[in-house]
mmCIF file with all atom_site columns, C-alpha atoms in Angstrom:
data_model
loop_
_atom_site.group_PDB
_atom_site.id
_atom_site.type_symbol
_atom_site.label_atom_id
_atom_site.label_alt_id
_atom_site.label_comp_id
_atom_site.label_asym_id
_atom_site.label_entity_id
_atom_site.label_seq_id
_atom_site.pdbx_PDB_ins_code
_atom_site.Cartn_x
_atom_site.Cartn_y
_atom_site.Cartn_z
_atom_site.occupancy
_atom_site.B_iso_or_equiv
_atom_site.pdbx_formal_charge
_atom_site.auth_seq_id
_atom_site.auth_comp_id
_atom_site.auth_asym_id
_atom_site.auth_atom_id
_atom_site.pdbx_PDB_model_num
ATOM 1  C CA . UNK A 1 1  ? -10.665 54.868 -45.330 1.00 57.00 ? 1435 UNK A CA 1
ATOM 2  C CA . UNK A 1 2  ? -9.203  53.963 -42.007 1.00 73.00 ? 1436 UNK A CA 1
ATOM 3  C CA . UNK A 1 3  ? -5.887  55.161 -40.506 1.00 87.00 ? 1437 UNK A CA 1
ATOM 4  C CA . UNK A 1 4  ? -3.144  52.373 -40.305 1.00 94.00 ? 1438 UNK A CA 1
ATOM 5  C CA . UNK A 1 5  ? -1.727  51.893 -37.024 1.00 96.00 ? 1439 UNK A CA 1
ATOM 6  C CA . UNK A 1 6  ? 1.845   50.466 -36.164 1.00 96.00 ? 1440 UNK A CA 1
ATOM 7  C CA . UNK A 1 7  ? 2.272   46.673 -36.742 1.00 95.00 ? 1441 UNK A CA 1
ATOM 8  C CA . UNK A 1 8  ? 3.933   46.255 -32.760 1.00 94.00 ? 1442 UNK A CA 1
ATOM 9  C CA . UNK A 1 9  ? 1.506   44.459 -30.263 1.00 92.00 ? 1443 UNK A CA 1
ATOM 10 C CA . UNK A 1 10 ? -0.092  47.005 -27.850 1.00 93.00 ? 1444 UNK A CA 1
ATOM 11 C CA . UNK A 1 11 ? 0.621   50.065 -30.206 1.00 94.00 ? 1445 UNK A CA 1
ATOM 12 C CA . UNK A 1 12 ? -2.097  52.272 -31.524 1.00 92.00 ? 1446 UNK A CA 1
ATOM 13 C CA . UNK A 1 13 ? 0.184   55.094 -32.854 1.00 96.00 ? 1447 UNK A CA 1
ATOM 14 C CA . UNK A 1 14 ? -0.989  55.780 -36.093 1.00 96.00 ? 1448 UNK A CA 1
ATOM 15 C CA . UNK A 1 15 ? 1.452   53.976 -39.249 1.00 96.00 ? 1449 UNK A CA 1
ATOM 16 C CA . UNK A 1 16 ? 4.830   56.520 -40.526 1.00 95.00 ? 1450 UNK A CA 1
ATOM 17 C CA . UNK A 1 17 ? 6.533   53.808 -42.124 1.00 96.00 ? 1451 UNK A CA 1
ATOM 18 C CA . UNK A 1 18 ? 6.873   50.430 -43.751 1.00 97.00 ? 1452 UNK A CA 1
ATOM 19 C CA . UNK A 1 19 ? 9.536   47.415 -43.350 1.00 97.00 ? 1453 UNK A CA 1
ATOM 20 C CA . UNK A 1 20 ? 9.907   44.810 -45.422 1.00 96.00 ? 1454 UNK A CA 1
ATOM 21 C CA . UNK A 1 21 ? 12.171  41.936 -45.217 1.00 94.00 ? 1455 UNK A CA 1
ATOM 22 C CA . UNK A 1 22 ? 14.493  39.850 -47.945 1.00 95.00 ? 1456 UNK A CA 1
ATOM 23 C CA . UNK A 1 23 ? 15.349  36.984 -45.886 1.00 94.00 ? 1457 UNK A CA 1
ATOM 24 C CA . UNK A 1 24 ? 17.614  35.393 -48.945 1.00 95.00 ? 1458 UNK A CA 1
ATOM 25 C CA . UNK A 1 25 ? 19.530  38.789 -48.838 1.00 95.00 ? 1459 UNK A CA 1
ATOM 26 C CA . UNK A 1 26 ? 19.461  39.070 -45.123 1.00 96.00 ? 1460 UNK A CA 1
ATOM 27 C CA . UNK A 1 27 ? 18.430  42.484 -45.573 1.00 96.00 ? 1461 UNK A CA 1
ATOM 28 C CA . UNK A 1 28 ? 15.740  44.612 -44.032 1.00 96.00 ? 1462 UNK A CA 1
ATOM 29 C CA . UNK A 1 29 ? 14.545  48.062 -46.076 1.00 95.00 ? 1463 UNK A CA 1
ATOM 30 C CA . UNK A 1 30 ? 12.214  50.759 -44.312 1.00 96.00 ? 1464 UNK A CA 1
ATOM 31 C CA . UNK A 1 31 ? 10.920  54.081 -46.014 1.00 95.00 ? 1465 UNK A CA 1
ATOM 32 C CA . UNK A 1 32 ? 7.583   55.872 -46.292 1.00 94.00 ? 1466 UNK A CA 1
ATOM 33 C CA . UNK A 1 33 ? 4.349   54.743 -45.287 1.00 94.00 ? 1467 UNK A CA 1
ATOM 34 C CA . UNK A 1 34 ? 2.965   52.395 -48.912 1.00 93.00 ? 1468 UNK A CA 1
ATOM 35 C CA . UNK A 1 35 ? 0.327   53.704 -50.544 1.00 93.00 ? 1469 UNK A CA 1
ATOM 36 C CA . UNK A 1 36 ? -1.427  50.527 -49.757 1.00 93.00 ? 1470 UNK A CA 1
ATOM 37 C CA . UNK A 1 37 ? -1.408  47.566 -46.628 1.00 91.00 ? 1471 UNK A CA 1
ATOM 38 C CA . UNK A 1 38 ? 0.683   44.612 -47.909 1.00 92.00 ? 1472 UNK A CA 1
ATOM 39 C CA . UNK A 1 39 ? 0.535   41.365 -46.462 1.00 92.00 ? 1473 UNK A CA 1
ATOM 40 C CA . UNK A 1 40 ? 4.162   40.656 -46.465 1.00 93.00 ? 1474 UNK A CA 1
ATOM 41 C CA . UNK A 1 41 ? 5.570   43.825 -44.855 1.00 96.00 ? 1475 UNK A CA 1
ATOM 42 C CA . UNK A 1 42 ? 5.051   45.856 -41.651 1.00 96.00 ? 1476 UNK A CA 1
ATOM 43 C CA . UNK A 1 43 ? 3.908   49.296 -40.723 1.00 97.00 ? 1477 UNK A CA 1
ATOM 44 C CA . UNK A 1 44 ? 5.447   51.110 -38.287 1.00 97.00 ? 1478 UNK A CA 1
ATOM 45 C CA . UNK A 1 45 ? 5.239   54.111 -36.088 1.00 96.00 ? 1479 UNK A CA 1
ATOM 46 C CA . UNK A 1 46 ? 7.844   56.638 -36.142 1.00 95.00 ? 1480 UNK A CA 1
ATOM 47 C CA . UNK A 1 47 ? 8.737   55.859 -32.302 1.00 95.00 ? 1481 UNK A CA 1
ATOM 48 C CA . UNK A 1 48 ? 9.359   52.022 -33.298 1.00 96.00 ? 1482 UNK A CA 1
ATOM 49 C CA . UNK A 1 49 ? 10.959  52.739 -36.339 1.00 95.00 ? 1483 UNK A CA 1
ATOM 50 C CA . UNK A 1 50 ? 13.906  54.999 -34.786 1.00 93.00 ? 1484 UNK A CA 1
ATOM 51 C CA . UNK A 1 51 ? 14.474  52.036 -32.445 1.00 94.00 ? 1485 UNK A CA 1
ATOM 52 C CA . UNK A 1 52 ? 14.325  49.087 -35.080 1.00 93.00 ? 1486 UNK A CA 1
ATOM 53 C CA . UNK A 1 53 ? 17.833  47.591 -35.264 1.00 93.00 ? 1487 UNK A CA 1
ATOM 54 C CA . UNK A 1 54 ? 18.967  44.416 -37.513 1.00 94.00 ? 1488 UNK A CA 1
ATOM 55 C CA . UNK A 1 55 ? 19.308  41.391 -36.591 1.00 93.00 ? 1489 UNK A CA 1
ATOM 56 C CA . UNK A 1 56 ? 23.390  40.548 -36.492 1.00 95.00 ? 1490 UNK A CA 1
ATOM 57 C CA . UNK A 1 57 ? 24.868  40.115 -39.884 1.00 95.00 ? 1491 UNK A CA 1
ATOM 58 C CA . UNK A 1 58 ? 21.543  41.669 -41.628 1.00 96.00 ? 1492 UNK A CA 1
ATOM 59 C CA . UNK A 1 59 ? 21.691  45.038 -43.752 1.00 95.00 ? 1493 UNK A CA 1
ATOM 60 C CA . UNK A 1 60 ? 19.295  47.753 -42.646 1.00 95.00 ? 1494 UNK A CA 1
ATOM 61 C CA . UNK A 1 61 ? 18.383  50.250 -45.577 1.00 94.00 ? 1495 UNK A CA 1
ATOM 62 C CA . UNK A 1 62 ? 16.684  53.074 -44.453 1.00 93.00 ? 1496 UNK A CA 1
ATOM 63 C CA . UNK A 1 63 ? 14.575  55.332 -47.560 1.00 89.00 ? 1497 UNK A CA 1
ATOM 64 C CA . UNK A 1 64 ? 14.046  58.994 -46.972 1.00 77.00 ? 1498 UNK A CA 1
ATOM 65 C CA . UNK A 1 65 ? 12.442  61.611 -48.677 1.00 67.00 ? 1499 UNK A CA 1
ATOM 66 C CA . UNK A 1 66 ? 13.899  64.720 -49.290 1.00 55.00 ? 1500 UNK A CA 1
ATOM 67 C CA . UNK A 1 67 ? 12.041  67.521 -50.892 1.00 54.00 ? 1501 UNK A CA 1
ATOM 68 C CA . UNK A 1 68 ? 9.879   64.985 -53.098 1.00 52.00 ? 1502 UNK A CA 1
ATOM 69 C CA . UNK A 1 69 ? 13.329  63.237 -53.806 1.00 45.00 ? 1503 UNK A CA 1
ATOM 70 C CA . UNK A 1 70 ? 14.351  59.884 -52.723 1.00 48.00 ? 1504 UNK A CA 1
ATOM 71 C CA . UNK A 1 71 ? 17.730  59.044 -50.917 1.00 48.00 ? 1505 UNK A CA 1
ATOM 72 C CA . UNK A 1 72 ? 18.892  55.521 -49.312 1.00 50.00 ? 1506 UNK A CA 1
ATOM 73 C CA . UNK A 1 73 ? 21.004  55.487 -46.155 1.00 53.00 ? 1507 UNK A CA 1
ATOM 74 C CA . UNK A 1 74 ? 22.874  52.157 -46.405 1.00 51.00 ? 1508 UNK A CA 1
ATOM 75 C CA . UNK A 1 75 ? 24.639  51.617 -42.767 1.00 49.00 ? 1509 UNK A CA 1
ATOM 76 C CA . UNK A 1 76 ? 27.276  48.975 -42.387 1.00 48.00 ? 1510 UNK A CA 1
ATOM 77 C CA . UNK A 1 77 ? 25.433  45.906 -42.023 1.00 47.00 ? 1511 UNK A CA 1
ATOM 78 C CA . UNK A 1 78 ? 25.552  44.632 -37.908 1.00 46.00 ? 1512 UNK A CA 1
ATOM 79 C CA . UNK A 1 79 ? 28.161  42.460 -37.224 1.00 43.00 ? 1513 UNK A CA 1
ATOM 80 C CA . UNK A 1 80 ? 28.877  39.710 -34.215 1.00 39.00 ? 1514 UNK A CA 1
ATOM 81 C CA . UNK A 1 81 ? 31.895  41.083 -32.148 1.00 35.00 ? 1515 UNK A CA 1
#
């Protein structure tokens, strides 16, 4: 089986994470690399994932794992000044 690599042009640091989008809920969600590639989401790099940031008014929900456990950060969503 082949390594994923992060979904950002010119990258070839090997996959840490997947984003996926609800654009009806103008919300983005990004947690451990999926078991599987999906179509319909992204994979990311650790590096590109610490600087993702919402676009304004979207929510960004970031998944961790703890310890085998699940936990959701849910930041503010971005907001026009």
């Amino acid at each position: 089986m082949r390594a994923r690599l992060c979904s950002k042009a010119i990258c070839g640091r090997p996959a840490a994470f997947t984003l996926t989008y609800d654009y009806a809920g103008c919300a983005m969600a990004i947690g451990p690399l999926s078991p599987t590639a999906d179509p319909n989401s992204y994979d990311l790099c650790q590096i590109h994932s610490d600087r993702l940031t919402p676009p304004a008014n979207w929510t960004l929900l970031r998944h961790t794992v703890f310890g085998g456990v699940e936990a959701a950060a849910d930041p503010a969503p971005t907001q026009l000044v």
